[in-house]
XYZ file of N, CA and C in Angstrom:
564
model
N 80.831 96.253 68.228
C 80.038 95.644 67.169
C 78.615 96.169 67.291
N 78.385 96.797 66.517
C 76.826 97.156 66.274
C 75.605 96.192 66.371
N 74.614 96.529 66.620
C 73.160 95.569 66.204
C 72.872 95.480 65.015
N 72.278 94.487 64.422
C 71.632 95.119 62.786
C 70.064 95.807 63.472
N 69.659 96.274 62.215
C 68.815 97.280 62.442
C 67.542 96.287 62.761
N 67.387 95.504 62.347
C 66.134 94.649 62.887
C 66.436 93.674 63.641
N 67.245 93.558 64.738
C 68.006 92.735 65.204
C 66.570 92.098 66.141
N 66.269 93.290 67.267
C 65.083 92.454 68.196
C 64.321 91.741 67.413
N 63.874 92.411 66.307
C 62.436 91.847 65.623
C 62.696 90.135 64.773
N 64.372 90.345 64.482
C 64.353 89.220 64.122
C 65.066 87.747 65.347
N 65.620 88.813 66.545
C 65.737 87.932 67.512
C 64.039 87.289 67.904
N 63.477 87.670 68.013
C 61.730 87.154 68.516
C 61.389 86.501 67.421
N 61.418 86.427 66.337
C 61.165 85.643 65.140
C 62.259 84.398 65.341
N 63.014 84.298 65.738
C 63.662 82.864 65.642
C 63.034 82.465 67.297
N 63.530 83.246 67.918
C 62.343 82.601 69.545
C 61.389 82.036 69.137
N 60.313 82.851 68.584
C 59.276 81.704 67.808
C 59.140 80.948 67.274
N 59.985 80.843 66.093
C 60.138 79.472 65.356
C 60.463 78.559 66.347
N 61.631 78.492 67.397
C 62.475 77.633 68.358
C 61.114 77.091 68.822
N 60.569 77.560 69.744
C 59.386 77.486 70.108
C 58.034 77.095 69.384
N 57.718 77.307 68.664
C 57.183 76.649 67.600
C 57.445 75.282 67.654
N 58.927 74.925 66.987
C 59.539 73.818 66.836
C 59.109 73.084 67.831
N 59.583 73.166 69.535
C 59.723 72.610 70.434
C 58.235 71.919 70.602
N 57.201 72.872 70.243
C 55.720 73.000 70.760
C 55.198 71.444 69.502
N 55.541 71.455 68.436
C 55.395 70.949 67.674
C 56.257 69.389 68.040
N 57.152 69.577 68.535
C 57.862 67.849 69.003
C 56.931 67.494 70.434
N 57.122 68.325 71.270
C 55.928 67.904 71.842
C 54.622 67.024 71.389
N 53.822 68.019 70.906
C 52.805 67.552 70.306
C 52.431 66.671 69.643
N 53.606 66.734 68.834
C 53.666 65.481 67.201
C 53.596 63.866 68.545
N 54.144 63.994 69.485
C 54.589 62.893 70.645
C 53.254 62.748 71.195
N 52.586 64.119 71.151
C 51.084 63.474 71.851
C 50.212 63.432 70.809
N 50.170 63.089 69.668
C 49.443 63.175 68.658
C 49.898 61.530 68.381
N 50.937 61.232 68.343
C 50.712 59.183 68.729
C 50.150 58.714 69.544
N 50.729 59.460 70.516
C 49.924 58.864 71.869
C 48.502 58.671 72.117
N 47.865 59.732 71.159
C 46.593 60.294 71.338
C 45.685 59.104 70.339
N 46.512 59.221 69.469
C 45.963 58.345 68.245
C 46.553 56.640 68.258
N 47.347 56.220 69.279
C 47.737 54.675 69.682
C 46.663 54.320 70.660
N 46.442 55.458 71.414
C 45.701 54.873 72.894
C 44.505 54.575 72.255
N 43.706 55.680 71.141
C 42.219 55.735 70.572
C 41.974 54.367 69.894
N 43.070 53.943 68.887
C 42.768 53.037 68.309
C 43.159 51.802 69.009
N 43.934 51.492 70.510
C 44.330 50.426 70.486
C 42.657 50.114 71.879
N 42.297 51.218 72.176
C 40.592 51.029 72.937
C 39.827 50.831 71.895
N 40.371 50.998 70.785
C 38.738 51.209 69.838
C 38.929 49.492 68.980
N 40.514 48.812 69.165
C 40.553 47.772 68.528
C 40.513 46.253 69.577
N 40.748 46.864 71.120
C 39.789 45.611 71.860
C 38.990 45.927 72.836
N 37.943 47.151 72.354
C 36.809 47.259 73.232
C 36.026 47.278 72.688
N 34.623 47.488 73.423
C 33.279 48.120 72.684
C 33.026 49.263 72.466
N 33.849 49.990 73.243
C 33.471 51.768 74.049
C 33.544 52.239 72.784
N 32.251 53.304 72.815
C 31.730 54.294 71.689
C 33.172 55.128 71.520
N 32.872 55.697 70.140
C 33.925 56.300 69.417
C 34.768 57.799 70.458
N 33.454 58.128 70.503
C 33.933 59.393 71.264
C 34.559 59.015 72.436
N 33.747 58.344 73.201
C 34.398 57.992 74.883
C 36.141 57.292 74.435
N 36.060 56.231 73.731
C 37.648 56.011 73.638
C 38.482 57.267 72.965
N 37.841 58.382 72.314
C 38.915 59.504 72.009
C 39.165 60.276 73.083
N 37.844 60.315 74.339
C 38.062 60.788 74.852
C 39.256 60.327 76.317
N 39.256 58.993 76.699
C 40.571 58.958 77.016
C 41.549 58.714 76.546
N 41.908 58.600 75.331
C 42.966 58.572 74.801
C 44.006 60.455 74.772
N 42.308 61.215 74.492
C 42.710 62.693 74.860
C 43.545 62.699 76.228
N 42.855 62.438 77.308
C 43.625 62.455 78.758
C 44.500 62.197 78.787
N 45.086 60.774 78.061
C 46.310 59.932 77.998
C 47.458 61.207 77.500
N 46.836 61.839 76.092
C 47.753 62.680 75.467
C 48.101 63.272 76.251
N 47.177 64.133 77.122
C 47.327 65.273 77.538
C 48.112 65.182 79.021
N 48.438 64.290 79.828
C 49.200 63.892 80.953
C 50.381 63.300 80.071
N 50.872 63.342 79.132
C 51.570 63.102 78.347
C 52.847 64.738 77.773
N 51.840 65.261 77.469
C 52.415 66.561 76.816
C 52.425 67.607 78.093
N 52.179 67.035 79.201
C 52.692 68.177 80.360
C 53.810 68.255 80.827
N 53.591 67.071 80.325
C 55.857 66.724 81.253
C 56.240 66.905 80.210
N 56.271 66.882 78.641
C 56.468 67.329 77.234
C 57.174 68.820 77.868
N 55.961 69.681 77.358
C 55.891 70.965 78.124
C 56.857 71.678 78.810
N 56.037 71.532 80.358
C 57.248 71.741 81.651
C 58.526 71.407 81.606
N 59.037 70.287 81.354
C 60.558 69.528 81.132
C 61.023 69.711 79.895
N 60.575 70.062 78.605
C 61.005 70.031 77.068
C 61.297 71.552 76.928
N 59.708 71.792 76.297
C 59.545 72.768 75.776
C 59.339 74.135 76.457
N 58.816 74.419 77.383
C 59.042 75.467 78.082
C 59.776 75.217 79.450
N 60.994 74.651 79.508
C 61.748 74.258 80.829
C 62.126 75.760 81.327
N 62.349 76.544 80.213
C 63.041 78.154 80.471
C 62.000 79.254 80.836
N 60.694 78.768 81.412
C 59.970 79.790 81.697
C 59.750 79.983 82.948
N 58.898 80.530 83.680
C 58.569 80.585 85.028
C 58.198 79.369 85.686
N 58.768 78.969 86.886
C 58.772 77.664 87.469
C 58.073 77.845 88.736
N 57.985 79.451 88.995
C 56.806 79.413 90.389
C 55.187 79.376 90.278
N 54.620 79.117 91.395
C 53.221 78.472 91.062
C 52.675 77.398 90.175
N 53.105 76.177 90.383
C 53.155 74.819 89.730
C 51.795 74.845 89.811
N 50.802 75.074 90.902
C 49.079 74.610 91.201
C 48.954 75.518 90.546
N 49.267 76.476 90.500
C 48.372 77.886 89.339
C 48.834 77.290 87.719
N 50.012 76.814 87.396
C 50.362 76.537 85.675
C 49.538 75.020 85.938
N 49.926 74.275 86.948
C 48.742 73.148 86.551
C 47.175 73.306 86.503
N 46.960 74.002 87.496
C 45.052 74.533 87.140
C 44.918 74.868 85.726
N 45.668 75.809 85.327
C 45.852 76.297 84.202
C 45.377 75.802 82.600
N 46.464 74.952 83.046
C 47.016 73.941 82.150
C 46.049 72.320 81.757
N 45.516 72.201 83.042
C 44.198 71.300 83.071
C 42.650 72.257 82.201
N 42.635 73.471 83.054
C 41.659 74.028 82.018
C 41.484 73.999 80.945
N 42.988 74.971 80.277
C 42.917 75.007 78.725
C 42.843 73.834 77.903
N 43.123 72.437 78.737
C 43.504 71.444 78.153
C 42.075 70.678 77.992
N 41.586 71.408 78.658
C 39.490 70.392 78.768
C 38.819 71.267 77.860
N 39.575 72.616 78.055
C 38.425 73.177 76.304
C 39.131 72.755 75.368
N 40.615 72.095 75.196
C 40.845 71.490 73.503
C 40.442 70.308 73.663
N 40.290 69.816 74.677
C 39.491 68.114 74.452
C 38.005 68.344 73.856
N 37.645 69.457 74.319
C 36.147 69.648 73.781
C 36.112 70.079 72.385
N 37.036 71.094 71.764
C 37.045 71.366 70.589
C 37.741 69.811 69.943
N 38.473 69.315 70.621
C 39.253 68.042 69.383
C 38.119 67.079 69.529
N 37.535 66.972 70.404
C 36.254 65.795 70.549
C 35.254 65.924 69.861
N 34.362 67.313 69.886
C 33.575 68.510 69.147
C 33.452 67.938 67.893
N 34.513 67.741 67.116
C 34.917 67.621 65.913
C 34.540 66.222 64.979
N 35.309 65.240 66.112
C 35.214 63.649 66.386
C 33.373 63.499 66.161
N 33.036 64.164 66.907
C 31.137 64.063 67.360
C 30.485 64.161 66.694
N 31.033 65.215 65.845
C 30.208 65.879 64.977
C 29.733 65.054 63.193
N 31.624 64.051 63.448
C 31.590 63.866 62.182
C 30.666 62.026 62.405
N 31.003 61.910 63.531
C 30.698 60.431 63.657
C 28.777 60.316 64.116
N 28.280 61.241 65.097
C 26.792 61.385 64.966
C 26.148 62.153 64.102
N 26.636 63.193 63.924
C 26.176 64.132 62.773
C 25.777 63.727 61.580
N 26.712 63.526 61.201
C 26.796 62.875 59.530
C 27.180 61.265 59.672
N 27.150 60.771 60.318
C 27.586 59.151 60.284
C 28.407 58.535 59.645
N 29.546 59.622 59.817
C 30.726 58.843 59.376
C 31.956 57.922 60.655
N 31.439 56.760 60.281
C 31.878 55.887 61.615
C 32.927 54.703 61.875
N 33.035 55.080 60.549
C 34.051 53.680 59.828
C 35.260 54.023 60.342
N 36.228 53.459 60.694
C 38.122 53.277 60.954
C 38.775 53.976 60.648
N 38.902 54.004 59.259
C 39.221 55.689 58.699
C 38.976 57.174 58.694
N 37.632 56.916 58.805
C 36.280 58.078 58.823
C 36.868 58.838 60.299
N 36.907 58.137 61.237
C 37.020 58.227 62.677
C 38.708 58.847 62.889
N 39.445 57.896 62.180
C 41.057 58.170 62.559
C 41.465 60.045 62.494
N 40.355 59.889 60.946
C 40.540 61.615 59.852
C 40.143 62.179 60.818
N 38.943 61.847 61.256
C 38.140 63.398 61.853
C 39.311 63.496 63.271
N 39.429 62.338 63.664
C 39.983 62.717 65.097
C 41.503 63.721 65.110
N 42.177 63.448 64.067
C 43.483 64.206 63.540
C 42.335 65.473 62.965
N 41.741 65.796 62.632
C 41.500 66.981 61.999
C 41.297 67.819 63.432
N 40.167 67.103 64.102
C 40.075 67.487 65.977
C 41.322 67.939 66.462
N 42.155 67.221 66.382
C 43.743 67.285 67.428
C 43.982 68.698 66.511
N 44.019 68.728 65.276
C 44.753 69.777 64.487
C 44.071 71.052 64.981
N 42.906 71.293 65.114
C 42.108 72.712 65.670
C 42.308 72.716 66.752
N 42.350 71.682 67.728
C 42.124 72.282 69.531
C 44.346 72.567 69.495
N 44.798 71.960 68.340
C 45.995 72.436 68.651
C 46.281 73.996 68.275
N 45.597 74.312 67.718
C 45.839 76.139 67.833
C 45.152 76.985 68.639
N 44.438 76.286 69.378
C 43.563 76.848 71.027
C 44.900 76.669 71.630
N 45.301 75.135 71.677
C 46.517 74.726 72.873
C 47.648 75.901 72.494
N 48.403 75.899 71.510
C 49.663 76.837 71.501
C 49.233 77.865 71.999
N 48.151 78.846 71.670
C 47.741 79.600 72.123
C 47.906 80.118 73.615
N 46.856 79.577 74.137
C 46.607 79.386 75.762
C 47.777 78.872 76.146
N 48.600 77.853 75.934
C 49.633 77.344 77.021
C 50.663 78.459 77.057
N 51.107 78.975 75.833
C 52.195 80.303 75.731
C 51.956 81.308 76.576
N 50.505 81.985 76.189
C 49.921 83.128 76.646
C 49.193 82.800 78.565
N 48.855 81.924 79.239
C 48.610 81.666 79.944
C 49.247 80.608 80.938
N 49.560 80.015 80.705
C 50.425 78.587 81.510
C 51.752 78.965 81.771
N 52.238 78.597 79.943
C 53.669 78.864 80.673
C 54.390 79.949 79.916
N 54.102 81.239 80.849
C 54.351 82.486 80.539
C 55.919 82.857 80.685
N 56.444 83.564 79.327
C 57.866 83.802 79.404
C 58.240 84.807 80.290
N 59.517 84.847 80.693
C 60.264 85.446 81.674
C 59.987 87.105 80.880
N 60.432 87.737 82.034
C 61.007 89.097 81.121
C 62.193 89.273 80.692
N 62.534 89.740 79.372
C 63.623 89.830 78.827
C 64.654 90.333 79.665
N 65.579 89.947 79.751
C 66.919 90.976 80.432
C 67.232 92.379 80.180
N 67.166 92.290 79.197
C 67.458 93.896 78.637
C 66.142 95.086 79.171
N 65.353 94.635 78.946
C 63.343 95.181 79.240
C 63.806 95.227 80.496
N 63.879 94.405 81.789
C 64.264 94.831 83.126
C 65.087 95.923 83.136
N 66.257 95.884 82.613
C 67.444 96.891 82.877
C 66.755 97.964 82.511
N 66.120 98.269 81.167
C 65.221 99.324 80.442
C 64.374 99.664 81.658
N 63.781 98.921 82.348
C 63.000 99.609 83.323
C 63.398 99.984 84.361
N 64.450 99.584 84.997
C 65.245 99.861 86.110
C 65.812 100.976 86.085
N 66.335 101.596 84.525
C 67.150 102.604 84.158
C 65.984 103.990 84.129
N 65.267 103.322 83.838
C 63.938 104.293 83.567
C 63.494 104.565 85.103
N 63.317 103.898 85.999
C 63.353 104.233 87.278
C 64.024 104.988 88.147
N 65.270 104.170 87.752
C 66.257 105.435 88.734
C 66.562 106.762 87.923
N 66.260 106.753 86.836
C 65.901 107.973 85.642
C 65.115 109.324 86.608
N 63.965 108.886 86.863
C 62.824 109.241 87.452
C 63.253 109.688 88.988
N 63.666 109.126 89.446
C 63.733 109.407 91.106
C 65.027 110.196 91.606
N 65.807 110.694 90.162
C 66.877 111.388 90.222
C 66.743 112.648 90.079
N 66.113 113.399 89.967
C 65.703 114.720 90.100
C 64.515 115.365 89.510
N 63.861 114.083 88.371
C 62.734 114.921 87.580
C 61.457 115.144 88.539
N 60.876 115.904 87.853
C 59.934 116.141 89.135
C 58.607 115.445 88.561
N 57.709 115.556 89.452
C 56.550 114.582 89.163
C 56.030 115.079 88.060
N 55.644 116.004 87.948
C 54.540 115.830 86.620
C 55.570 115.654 85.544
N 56.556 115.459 85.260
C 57.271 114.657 84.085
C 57.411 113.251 84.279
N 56.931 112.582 82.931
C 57.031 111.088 82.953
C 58.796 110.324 82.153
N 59.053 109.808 82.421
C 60.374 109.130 81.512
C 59.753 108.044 80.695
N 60.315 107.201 80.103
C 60.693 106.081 79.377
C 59.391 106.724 77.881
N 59.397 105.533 77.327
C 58.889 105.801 75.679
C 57.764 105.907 75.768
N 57.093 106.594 75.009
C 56.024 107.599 75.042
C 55.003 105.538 74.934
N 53.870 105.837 75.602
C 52.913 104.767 75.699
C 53.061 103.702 76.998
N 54.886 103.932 77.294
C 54.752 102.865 78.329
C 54.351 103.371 79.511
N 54.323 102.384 80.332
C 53.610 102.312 81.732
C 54.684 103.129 82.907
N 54.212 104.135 83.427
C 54.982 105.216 84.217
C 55.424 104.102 85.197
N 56.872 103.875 85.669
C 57.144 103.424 86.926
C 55.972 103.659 87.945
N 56.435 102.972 89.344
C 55.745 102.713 90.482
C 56.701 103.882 91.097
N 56.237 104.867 91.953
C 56.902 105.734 92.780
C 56.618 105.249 94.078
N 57.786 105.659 95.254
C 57.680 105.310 96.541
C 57.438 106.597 96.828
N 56.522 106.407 98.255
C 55.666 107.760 98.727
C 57.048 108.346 99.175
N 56.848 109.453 99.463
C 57.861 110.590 100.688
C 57.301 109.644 101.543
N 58.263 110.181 102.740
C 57.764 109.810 104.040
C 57.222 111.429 104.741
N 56.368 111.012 105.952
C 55.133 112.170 106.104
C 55.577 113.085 106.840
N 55.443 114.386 106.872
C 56.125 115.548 107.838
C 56.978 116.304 106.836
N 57.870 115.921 105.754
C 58.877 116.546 104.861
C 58.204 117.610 104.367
């Protein structure tokens, strides 16, 4: 059975959507959370607008890690938990700053402070630091495996190489990255 002719391009286009999807149930889960915790501090406390978005942000965001790790990217790399959690805490304090940013801006800035005023801006907040978050968590946190096929491609391309061509010829597709060669050993 053959491939169709755009087969990879449209295999990675449904990966994304999947992913997408997943990133989006996540989220939509911390986007209640985010917006129950804000309003249920903002409906029996005093605490200024921002400070209750801002833990309600935290709340989300220890929320959508186990989302994340256990949901949505369960199929990615699972070594270095302190490096994807450092990570993952970082990127997650510059979207609190951009989703807060937002919150700040609309509630000291312009003085819009009212229940509604506050709910909007804070969903408009969550909506921008959420295209920082997909971003960064994909590309940095939780980084996909290498394809199966791409290994074999490189493996083949390796032992390609160490089978008789000689050095100044390169193998695999013109742009990629020349294998790693093992030295001779010294005296030969």
């Amino acid at each position: 059975m053959s491939t169709p002719k755009h087969g990879p391009a449209l295999d990675r286009m449904r990966a994304l959507v999947g992913e997408v999807a997943k990133f989006g149930a996540v989220g939509g889960l911390g986007v209640l959370v985010n917006l129950g915790v804000f309003n249920l501090i903002r409906s029996t406390t005093d605490l200024q607008v921002v400070r209750a978005s801002v833990i309600a942000t935290v709340v989300a965001i220890a929320t959508n890690y186990l989302g994340f790790r256990y949901f949505a990217y369960r199929d990615r790399a699972q070594s270095g938990r302190t490096r994807e959690l450092a990570l993952f805490v970082a990127f997650s304090v510059i979207g609190l700053v951009i989703e807060n940013g937002v919150l700040y801006t609309a509630t000291y800035g312009f003085g819009w402070d009212g229940k509604l005023e506050t709910n909007a801006f804070k969903f408009v907040g969550i909506g921008v630091a959420t295209v920082f978050r997909f971003w960064s968590y994909r590309t940095w946190v939780f980084k996909a495996l290498p394809a199966p096929a791409a290994v074999s491609l490189v493996v083949g391309q390796r032992d390609g190489q160490s089978g008789g061509q000689s050095g100044a010829q390169g193998g695999g597709a013109p742009g990629a990255p020349a294998a790693p060669r093992t030295p001779e050993p010294a005296g030969k």
